[in-house]
Coordinates of C-alpha atoms (C1' of nucleotides) in Angstrom, one line a residue:
Chain J
M254 CA 120.9 91.8 77.9
T255 CA 121.7 92.6 81.5
V256 CA 119.6 90.0 83.8
D257 CA 117.3 91.8 86.1
D258 CA 117.7 90.1 89.7
R259 CA 115.1 92.3 91.0
R260 CA 112.2 90.7 92.6
A261 CA 109.2 90.9 90.1
W262 CA 107.2 93.4 91.9
E263 CA 110.5 95.8 92.3
T264 CA 110.4 95.7 88.6
V265 CA 106.9 97.0 88.4
L266 CA 107.6 99.6 91.4
A267 CA 110.7 100.8 89.7
H268 CA 108.6 101.3 86.3
I269 CA 106.0 103.6 87.9
E270 CA 108.6 105.4 89.6
N271 CA 110.4 106.1 86.6
D272 CA 107.3 107.3 84.9
L273 CA 106.5 109.6 87.7
L274 CA 109.8 111.1 87.7
W275 CA 109.8 111.5 83.8
G276 CA 106.3 113.0 84.1
R277 CA 104.6 110.3 82.2
L278 CA 102.3 109.9 85.2
K279 CA 101.2 112.8 87.2
P280 CA 98.5 113.0 89.9
G281 CA 95.2 112.4 88.6
D282 CA 96.2 110.0 86.1
R283 CA 95.2 106.5 85.9
L284 CA 97.6 103.7 85.8
P285 CA 97.4 100.9 83.1
G286 CA 95.2 98.0 84.2
E287 CA 96.7 95.3 86.3
R288 CA 96.7 92.9 83.3
A289 CA 97.8 95.1 80.9
L290 CA 100.8 96.2 83.1
A291 CA 101.6 92.6 83.7
A292 CA 102.0 91.8 80.0
D293 CA 103.5 95.0 79.0
L294 CA 106.5 94.2 81.8
G295 CA 106.7 90.4 81.3
V296 CA 105.6 89.8 84.9
G297 CA 102.5 87.9 86.6
R298 CA 99.4 89.9 87.5
S299 CA 100.1 89.1 91.1
S300 CA 103.5 90.9 91.0
V301 CA 101.9 93.9 89.8
R302 CA 99.4 93.8 92.3
E303 CA 101.8 93.7 95.4
A304 CA 103.4 96.8 93.6
I305 CA 100.3 98.6 93.5
R306 CA 99.6 97.5 97.0
V307 CA 102.6 99.1 98.5
L308 CA 101.6 102.3 96.5
E309 CA 98.4 102.2 97.7
V310 CA 99.7 101.8 101.3
L311 CA 102.2 104.7 100.7
G312 CA 99.4 107.1 99.7
L313 CA 100.3 107.2 96.1
V314 CA 97.3 105.8 94.4
R315 CA 93.8 105.0 95.1
T316 CA 92.1 102.1 93.8
N317 CA 88.6 101.7 92.3
V318 CA 86.5 98.8 91.0
G319 CA 84.3 98.9 88.3
S320 CA 84.4 100.8 85.0
G321 CA 84.5 104.2 83.7
P322 CA 86.9 107.0 84.0
T323 CA 87.2 106.6 87.8
S324 CA 87.7 103.0 87.9
G325 CA 91.5 101.6 88.3
A326 CA 94.4 102.9 90.1
I327 CA 94.7 106.6 90.3
I328 CA 97.6 108.7 91.2
V329 CA 96.8 110.7 94.3
A330 CA 100.1 111.6 96.3
L331 CA 98.4 112.0 99.6
P332 CA 100.9 111.3 102.0
G333 CA 99.1 111.4 105.2
G334 CA 97.9 107.8 105.3
G335 CA 101.3 106.4 104.5
M336 CA 103.2 108.4 107.0
S337 CA 100.3 107.3 109.7
A338 CA 100.7 103.5 108.6
L339 CA 104.4 103.6 109.0
M340 CA 104.4 105.2 112.2
R341 CA 101.8 103.3 113.6
L342 CA 103.2 100.1 112.6
Q343 CA 106.7 101.1 113.6
V344 CA 105.3 102.2 117.0
A345 CA 103.7 98.8 117.1
A346 CA 106.7 96.8 116.3
Q347 CA 108.7 98.7 118.8
G348 CA 111.0 100.6 116.0
F349 CA 109.9 103.8 117.0
P350 CA 109.5 104.4 121.0
V351 CA 106.6 106.6 122.0
A352 CA 108.9 109.0 123.7
D353 CA 110.7 109.8 120.5
I354 CA 107.6 110.3 118.7
V355 CA 106.5 112.9 121.3
K356 CA 110.0 114.5 121.0
T357 CA 109.6 114.8 117.3
R358 CA 106.2 116.2 117.3
L359 CA 107.4 118.8 120.1
V360 CA 110.5 119.7 117.6
L361 CA 108.2 120.1 114.5
E362 CA 105.1 121.7 116.1
A363 CA 107.2 124.4 117.9
A364 CA 109.1 125.4 114.8
V365 CA 105.8 125.4 112.9
A366 CA 104.4 127.9 115.4
A367 CA 107.6 129.9 115.2
E368 CA 107.5 130.0 111.5
L369 CA 103.8 131.0 111.7
A370 CA 104.7 134.0 113.9
E371 CA 107.6 134.8 111.4
A372 CA 105.1 134.8 108.6
V373 CA 102.9 137.2 110.5
L374 CA 105.9 139.6 111.2
T375 CA 107.0 139.4 107.6
A376 CA 103.4 140.3 106.5
A377 CA 103.3 143.2 108.8
L378 CA 106.4 144.6 107.7
H379 CA 106.0 143.8 103.9
P380 CA 102.3 144.6 102.9
D381 CA 102.8 142.6 99.8
T382 CA 103.3 139.5 101.5
A383 CA 100.2 137.5 102.6
N384 CA 99.4 136.3 106.3
P385 CA 99.2 132.9 107.1
D386 CA 95.6 131.7 107.0
L387 CA 94.8 130.8 110.6
G388 CA 91.0 130.6 110.3
R389 CA 90.7 126.9 110.3
C390 CA 92.9 126.9 113.5
V391 CA 90.1 129.5 114.9
Q392 CA 87.2 127.2 113.9
W393 CA 88.6 124.1 115.8
L394 CA 89.5 126.3 118.9
T395 CA 85.8 127.4 118.8
A396 CA 84.7 123.9 118.3
M397 CA 86.4 123.0 121.3
D398 CA 84.8 125.2 123.5
A399 CA 81.5 123.8 122.7
P400 CA 80.1 122.3 125.9
G401 CA 79.3 118.4 126.7
L402 CA 82.1 117.4 124.3
S403 CA 83.1 113.5 125.2
E404 CA 86.6 113.0 125.9
D405 CA 87.4 111.6 122.4
E406 CA 85.5 114.3 120.3
F407 CA 87.7 116.8 122.5
L408 CA 90.9 114.7 121.4
A409 CA 89.9 114.6 118.0
L410 CA 89.5 118.4 117.7
D411 CA 92.7 118.8 119.4
A412 CA 94.3 116.6 116.8
A413 CA 92.5 118.9 114.1
F414 CA 93.8 122.1 115.5
H415 CA 97.4 121.0 116.1
L416 CA 97.2 119.7 112.3
S417 CA 95.7 123.0 111.1
L418 CA 98.8 124.9 112.5
A419 CA 101.0 122.9 110.0
E420 CA 98.4 123.2 107.3
A421 CA 98.6 127.0 107.7
C422 CA 102.5 126.8 107.5
G423 CA 102.0 125.1 104.0
N424 CA 104.8 122.6 104.4
Q425 CA 103.4 119.3 102.6
V426 CA 106.0 117.3 104.5
V427 CA 105.4 118.6 107.7
I428 CA 101.8 118.1 107.5
A429 CA 101.9 114.5 106.6
T430 CA 104.4 113.9 109.2
M431 CA 102.7 115.6 112.0
A432 CA 99.5 113.8 111.1
G433 CA 101.5 110.3 111.2
L434 CA 102.9 111.4 114.5
R435 CA 99.9 112.1 116.0
N436 CA 98.0 109.1 114.4
A437 CA 100.7 106.8 115.6
I438 CA 100.1 107.4 119.4
E439 CA 96.5 108.1 119.3
G440 CA 95.6 105.1 121.2
Y441 CA 98.3 106.0 123.8
A442 CA 96.8 109.4 124.1
R443 CA 93.1 108.2 124.4
A444 CA 94.6 105.9 127.4
G445 CA 96.5 108.9 128.9
V446 CA 93.4 110.7 129.5
A447 CA 92.1 108.2 131.9
R448 CA 94.9 109.0 134.0
L449 CA 94.3 112.5 134.5
A450 CA 93.3 113.9 137.7
S451 CA 90.4 115.9 136.4
W452 CA 89.4 115.9 132.7
P453 CA 87.3 119.2 133.2
D454 CA 90.6 121.2 134.5
T455 CA 92.9 119.5 131.9
S456 CA 90.5 120.5 128.9
A457 CA 90.1 123.9 130.5
R458 CA 93.8 124.5 130.5
L459 CA 94.4 122.8 127.1
R460 CA 91.8 125.3 125.6
A461 CA 93.6 128.2 127.3
E462 CA 97.1 127.3 126.2
H463 CA 95.7 126.7 122.7
R464 CA 94.5 130.3 122.6
G465 CA 98.0 131.6 124.0
I466 CA 99.6 130.0 121.3
L467 CA 97.4 131.6 118.7
A468 CA 97.6 134.9 120.5
A469 CA 101.4 134.6 120.2
I470 CA 101.5 133.6 116.3
E471 CA 99.1 136.5 115.7
A472 CA 101.1 138.9 118.0
A473 CA 104.3 137.9 115.7
D474 CA 106.1 136.6 118.6
P475 CA 108.2 133.6 117.3
A476 CA 110.1 132.8 120.4
G477 CA 106.7 133.0 122.4
A478 CA 105.0 130.7 120.2
H479 CA 108.0 128.3 120.5
S480 CA 108.1 128.2 124.0
L481 CA 104.2 128.1 124.4
V482 CA 103.9 124.9 122.3
H483 CA 106.9 123.4 123.8
A484 CA 105.3 123.8 127.2
H485 CA 101.9 122.8 126.0
I486 CA 102.8 119.5 124.7
S487 CA 105.5 118.3 127.0
G488 CA 103.0 119.2 129.8
Y489 CA 100.3 117.6 128.6
Y490 CA 102.2 114.0 127.8
A491 CA 103.9 114.7 131.3
E492 CA 100.8 114.8 132.9
T493 CA 99.2 111.9 131.2
R494 CA 102.2 109.9 131.9
L495 CA 102.2 108.5 128.4
T496 CA 103.2 104.7 128.5
A497 CA 101.0 101.9 127.2
P498 CA 98.2 101.9 124.8
A499 CA 94.5 101.0 125.5
H500 CA 94.2 97.8 124.3
Chain F
M103 CA 78.7 87.1 113.4
T104 CA 79.8 90.5 112.0
V105 CA 80.8 90.8 108.4
D106 CA 84.2 91.6 107.4
D107 CA 83.9 94.4 104.7
R108 CA 87.9 94.9 104.7
R109 CA 89.9 93.5 101.8
A110 CA 91.4 90.5 102.6
W111 CA 95.0 91.9 102.8
E112 CA 94.0 94.5 105.3
T113 CA 92.5 91.6 107.4
V114 CA 96.1 90.0 107.4
L115 CA 97.7 93.4 108.1
A116 CA 95.6 94.1 111.1
H117 CA 95.9 90.7 112.5
I118 CA 99.8 91.1 112.2
E119 CA 99.4 94.6 114.0
N120 CA 97.5 93.3 116.5
D121 CA 100.0 90.8 117.5
L122 CA 102.6 93.2 117.5
L123 CA 100.7 95.5 119.8
W124 CA 99.9 92.6 122.3
G125 CA 103.6 91.3 122.2
R126 CA 102.7 88.0 120.4
L127 CA 105.2 89.1 117.9
K128 CA 108.7 91.1 118.8
P129 CA 111.7 92.2 116.7
G130 CA 113.4 89.0 115.8
D131 CA 110.4 86.8 115.8
R132 CA 109.4 84.9 112.6
L133 CA 106.1 85.2 111.2
P134 CA 104.0 82.1 110.7
G135 CA 104.6 80.5 106.8
E136 CA 102.3 82.3 104.2
R137 CA 100.4 79.1 103.6
A138 CA 99.5 78.6 107.3
L139 CA 98.8 82.1 108.0
A140 CA 96.7 82.1 105.0
A141 CA 94.8 79.0 106.2
D142 CA 94.3 80.4 109.8
L143 CA 92.9 83.9 108.6
G144 CA 90.8 82.1 105.9
V145 CA 92.2 84.1 103.1
G146 CA 94.4 83.3 100.1
R147 CA 98.1 83.2 100.1
S148 CA 98.0 86.1 97.7
S149 CA 96.3 88.0 99.9
V150 CA 99.0 87.1 102.6
R151 CA 101.8 88.2 100.5
E152 CA 100.2 91.5 99.7
A153 CA 100.3 92.1 103.6
I154 CA 103.8 91.2 103.9
R155 CA 105.0 92.9 101.0
V156 CA 103.7 96.3 102.6
L157 CA 105.1 95.4 105.9
E158 CA 108.4 94.7 104.0
V159 CA 108.5 98.2 102.3
L160 CA 107.5 99.9 105.4
G161 CA 110.8 98.4 107.1
L162 CA 108.9 96.0 109.5
V163 CA 109.9 92.5 108.1
R164 CA 112.6 91.0 106.2
T165 CA 112.0 88.0 104.0
N166 CA 114.4 85.0 103.5
V167 CA 114.0 82.2 101.1
G168 CA 115.0 78.7 102.0
S169 CA 114.7 76.8 105.2
G170 CA 116.0 77.0 108.7
P171 CA 115.9 79.6 111.2
T172 CA 116.6 82.5 109.6
S173 CA 114.1 81.7 106.7
G174 CA 110.8 83.3 106.4
A175 CA 109.7 86.9 107.2
I176 CA 111.4 88.2 110.3
I177 CA 110.2 91.1 112.3
V178 CA 113.1 93.7 112.1
A179 CA 111.6 97.2 112.5
L180 CA 114.0 99.4 110.7
P181 CA 112.1 102.3 109.6
G182 CA 114.6 104.0 107.7
G183 CA 114.0 101.9 104.5
G184 CA 110.4 102.7 104.5
M185 CA 110.8 106.2 105.3
S186 CA 112.8 106.8 102.5
A187 CA 110.6 104.8 100.0
L188 CA 107.5 107.0 101.1
M189 CA 109.3 110.2 100.8
R190 CA 111.1 109.5 97.5
L191 CA 107.8 108.2 95.9
Q192 CA 105.8 111.4 97.1
V193 CA 108.8 113.2 95.8
A194 CA 108.3 111.9 92.3
A195 CA 104.4 111.8 92.3
Q196 CA 104.7 115.8 93.4
G197 CA 103.0 115.3 96.8
F198 CA 106.3 116.4 98.4
P199 CA 107.9 119.4 96.8
V200 CA 111.4 119.5 97.0
A201 CA 111.6 122.9 98.8
D202 CA 109.2 121.2 101.6
I203 CA 111.8 118.6 102.1
V204 CA 114.6 120.8 102.4
K205 CA 112.8 123.0 104.9
T206 CA 111.9 120.3 107.0
R207 CA 115.4 118.9 107.1
L208 CA 116.4 122.1 108.0
V209 CA 114.3 122.3 110.9
L210 CA 114.7 119.0 112.3
E211 CA 118.6 119.1 111.8
A212 CA 119.0 122.4 113.5
A213 CA 116.9 121.0 116.4
V214 CA 119.2 117.9 116.7
A215 CA 122.3 120.3 116.8
A216 CA 120.7 122.4 119.5
E217 CA 119.5 119.3 121.4
L218 CA 123.2 117.6 121.3
A219 CA 124.8 121.0 122.4
E220 CA 122.0 120.8 125.1
A221 CA 123.2 117.7 126.2
V222 CA 126.8 118.5 126.4
L223 CA 125.9 121.5 128.6
T224 CA 124.0 119.0 131.0
A225 CA 126.7 116.5 130.8
A226 CA 129.0 119.5 132.1
L227 CA 126.6 120.5 135.0
H228 CA 125.7 117.3 135.9
P229 CA 128.5 114.6 135.8
D230 CA 126.3 111.7 136.2
T231 CA 124.9 112.4 132.7
A232 CA 126.7 111.0 129.9
N233 CA 128.0 113.0 127.1
P234 CA 126.8 112.5 123.5
D235 CA 128.6 110.3 121.7
L236 CA 130.3 112.1 118.8
G237 CA 133.0 109.9 117.9
R238 CA 131.1 108.8 114.8
C239 CA 130.7 112.1 113.6
V240 CA 134.3 113.0 113.9
Q241 CA 135.1 109.8 111.9
W242 CA 132.9 111.1 109.1
L243 CA 134.5 114.4 109.3
T244 CA 138.0 113.0 109.1
A245 CA 136.9 110.6 106.2
M246 CA 135.8 113.9 104.3
D247 CA 139.3 115.5 104.5
A248 CA 140.9 112.4 102.5
P249 CA 142.3 113.9 99.4
G250 CA 141.1 112.7 95.8
L251 CA 137.5 112.0 96.8
S252 CA 134.9 112.2 94.0
E253 CA 132.0 114.1 94.2
D254 CA 129.7 111.2 94.8
E255 CA 132.1 109.8 97.6
F256 CA 131.8 113.3 98.9
L257 CA 128.2 113.5 99.1
A258 CA 127.8 110.1 100.6
L259 CA 130.2 111.1 103.4
D260 CA 128.3 114.1 103.6
A261 CA 125.0 112.5 104.4
A262 CA 126.7 109.9 106.7
F263 CA 128.0 112.8 108.6
H264 CA 124.3 114.5 108.9
L265 CA 122.9 111.3 109.6
S266 CA 125.3 110.6 112.4
L267 CA 124.4 113.8 114.4
A268 CA 120.8 112.6 114.5
E269 CA 122.1 109.2 115.5
A270 CA 124.1 110.8 118.4
C271 CA 120.9 112.4 119.6
G272 CA 119.4 108.7 119.5
N273 CA 115.8 109.9 118.5
Q274 CA 114.8 106.9 116.2
V275 CA 112.0 108.9 114.6
V276 CA 114.4 111.6 113.7
I277 CA 116.8 109.5 112.5
A278 CA 114.7 107.7 110.4
T279 CA 112.9 110.9 108.9
M280 CA 116.3 112.7 108.4
A281 CA 117.5 109.5 106.4
G282 CA 114.3 109.5 104.2
L283 CA 114.4 113.2 103.7
R284 CA 118.1 112.9 102.6
N285 CA 117.5 109.8 100.3
A286 CA 114.3 111.7 98.7
I287 CA 116.5 114.3 97.4
E288 CA 119.6 112.5 96.9
G289 CA 119.2 112.7 93.1
Y290 CA 118.7 116.3 93.1
A291 CA 121.5 116.8 95.4
R292 CA 124.0 115.1 92.8
A293 CA 122.4 117.3 90.0
G294 CA 123.0 120.5 92.3
V295 CA 126.6 119.8 92.2
A296 CA 127.2 120.1 88.7
R297 CA 125.8 123.6 88.8
L298 CA 128.3 124.8 91.4
A299 CA 130.6 127.1 90.3
S300 CA 133.8 125.5 92.0
W301 CA 133.4 122.2 93.4
P302 CA 137.0 122.1 95.5
D303 CA 136.0 125.7 97.0
T304 CA 132.4 124.5 97.9
S305 CA 133.6 121.3 99.1
A306 CA 136.4 123.2 101.4
R307 CA 133.5 125.5 102.7
L308 CA 131.4 122.6 103.6
R309 CA 134.2 120.8 105.6
A310 CA 134.6 124.0 107.4
E311 CA 131.1 124.6 108.4
H312 CA 130.9 121.0 109.7
R313 CA 133.7 121.6 111.9
G314 CA 132.0 124.6 113.3
I315 CA 128.8 122.6 113.7
L316 CA 130.5 120.1 115.6
A317 CA 132.7 122.7 117.7
A318 CA 129.6 124.7 118.7
I319 CA 128.0 121.5 119.9
E320 CA 131.1 120.4 122.0
A321 CA 131.3 123.9 123.2
A322 CA 127.7 123.6 124.5
D323 CA 126.2 126.7 122.4
P324 CA 122.7 125.3 121.2
A325 CA 121.9 128.8 119.6
G326 CA 125.1 128.5 117.8
A327 CA 124.8 125.1 116.8
H328 CA 121.2 125.8 115.7
S329 CA 122.2 128.8 113.3
L330 CA 125.2 127.2 112.0
V331 CA 123.2 124.5 110.9
H332 CA 120.6 126.5 109.5
A333 CA 123.1 128.5 107.5
H334 CA 125.2 125.4 106.3
I335 CA 122.0 123.6 104.9
S336 CA 120.1 126.8 103.5
G337 CA 123.3 128.0 102.0
Y338 CA 124.2 124.8 100.3
Y339 CA 120.8 124.5 98.7
A340 CA 120.8 128.2 97.6
E341 CA 124.3 127.5 96.0
T342 CA 123.0 124.6 94.1
R343 CA 119.8 126.1 93.0
L344 CA 118.2 122.9 93.9
T345 CA 115.5 122.3 91.4
A346 CA 115.3 119.1 88.9
P347 CA 116.7 115.8 89.4
A348 CA 119.5 114.2 87.2
H349 CA 117.5 111.6 84.9
Chain I
dC231 C1' 134.6 56.9 112.8
dT232 C1' 134.8 60.8 109.9
dA233 C1' 133.9 63.7 106.0
dG234 C1' 131.9 64.8 102.3
dA235 C1' 128.1 64.1 99.0
dC236 C1' 123.0 63.3 98.7
dT237 C1' 118.2 64.0 99.5
dG238 C1' 114.0 65.3 101.8
dT239 C1' 111.3 69.2 103.4
dG240 C1' 110.0 73.8 103.8
dT241 C1' 110.6 78.4 102.8
dG242 C1' 109.5 82.6 100.0
dG243 C1' 109.0 84.2 94.7
dT244 C1' 106.4 83.7 90.7
dC245 C1' 102.8 82.6 87.4
dA246 C1' 98.6 81.2 85.1
dG247 C1' 93.7 80.7 85.3
dA248 C1' 89.3 81.3 87.1
dC249 C1' 85.6 83.5 89.2
dC250 C1' 83.1 87.4 91.7
dA251 C1' 81.3 92.1 92.5
dC252 C1' 81.0 96.3 90.8
dA253 C1' 80.5 100.5 87.7
dT254 C1' 80.0 102.0 83.4
dG255 C1' 78.2 102.7 79.0
dG256 C1' 75.6 101.5 75.2
dT257 C1' 71.9 98.9 73.2
dC258 C1' 67.3 97.4 72.9
dG259 C1' 62.7 97.6 73.6
dC260 C1' 58.5 99.7 75.0
Chain M
dG5 C1' 62.2 109.6 75.0
dC6 C1' 63.2 106.7 78.4
dG7 C1' 63.7 103.0 81.3
dA8 C1' 65.6 98.1 81.5
dC9 C1' 68.9 95.2 80.1
dC10 C1' 73.3 93.3 79.1
dA11 C1' 78.2 93.5 77.4
dT12 C1' 82.5 95.3 78.9
dG13 C1' 86.4 96.0 81.6
dT14 C1' 88.0 96.8 86.3
dG15 C1' 90.1 95.5 90.9
dG16 C1' 89.5 91.5 94.6
dT17 C1' 90.2 86.9 95.5
dC18 C1' 91.2 82.2 95.5
dT19 C1' 93.4 77.9 93.7
dG20 C1' 97.2 75.2 92.3
dA21 C1' 101.2 74.7 90.3
dC22 C1' 106.1 75.1 89.7
dC23 C1' 110.7 77.0 90.8
dA24 C1' 115.2 78.4 93.4
dC25 C1' 116.8 78.1 97.5
dA26 C1' 118.6 77.0 102.3
dC27 C1' 118.9 74.0 105.6
dA28 C1' 119.2 69.2 108.2
dG29 C1' 119.4 64.9 108.3
dT30 C1' 120.9 60.7 106.2
dC31 C1' 123.8 58.1 103.5
dT32 C1' 128.1 56.7 101.7
dA33 C1' 133.0 56.3 100.7
dG34 C1' 137.4 56.8 102.5

DNA sequence: CTAGACTGTGTGGTCAGACCACATGGTCGC
DNA sequence: GCGACCATGTGGTCTGACCACACAGTCTAG
């Protein structure tokens, strides 16, 4: 009886969100076809498509054309892409100052490192608790030691290492946020490299600092890990005088 | 000459993002009309609409019907809504565990409180630096002392107070993220209140803790503010045994 | 001359229908 | 038995149409 003054695509979005909340849709499930959904909700197919487009950008569904069990819109719940898109566009639209992105990354990553060190400490005191898995972090560090890496390759490995710290921590929100923060200023980071006095010196220093951070974590030194990460990130951004992107 | 294998709406999105990056579009500007944009980019109007819908959900534009200078899609760059939608849906789709949301909020808000205390300290040592503006925070605390508040009203004021701390800090990324985190678990928070042993006792304790946090900040005690926030948030969520939302 | 009503125009919002490329799964013919 | 073939259903896209809306200029009544 009540009128629905929402826009049609909002109706669709709310319906799908409701299905998710009630468990009628789970990751791996397929959404009904666009035509069926439109008929069920009494809206046009274009409105359904707008809602699904939003879900896709937000990292909730993946769409596939064709036929068979892998076709259609499938719930995936991968927040990384959505977070990246949001932050990248907000930086572009001047809603997110680059300085704030860097500061936030600083806070989150320092906290992650401290928490990892804390977990190592806990694992040492209580043998029944598991040590955080830092294997991936070590792998990325090793890869960064390879000679002849281009600057872009090094930056990619650097990003992978920093993200692997968050992954070792296991907090999905932090993982997605860190990925988004990093992605949002990727262009700025690449431009910053050009302003460095000496890339070989800087990359060597970065590698050493990475080893130091990992050592502090493995030594169960939360405060040390925290301050080392703080110095690592703030130092790098000060050095590159991060300001404008490389168009 | 090169083929564009992107989907049509991605072309539109990329075009607008490019205009933003190059400064051809700024906050306050109006996007070209949907029909004009479609013709310019050689795509259908529906594809343009899908891209604009994404921008709207991400908090980059606000759309208005009608005519005149306020009609059409206007760049606004308000990330709060987009962050909220992303996190709320990711929680619904089980991409973000509620526990991770709470943990992240803990980390961010504790860091914010510490930074505010640090700023107070800096302002005390260097008279040329400004004190953070905590006036809004005090206003919300005062409002929370009003008698006869319903639980929902109290929760709303509580959310406003916590957000005002981030606003005092001035970091746009943290402001938007905190708003999103809070919004994502709002339903869970309301459900948690029902599991409290005594709402009057809890609300009184929360008010006292808020005062304590603010006092630590104004006393330029970063470590104290950090630990008080930590205890405040983790204590509350432990007490409400935050698990399932109120359907 | 002024104030109000009126209408033209351009906006986003929505729908319906059509066509395409694609991937699958069954069927038919060898 | 097996490969070629085609019917089917999917998302992706475009077109055209209509609506409600809000403004701006015009027109009319006072």
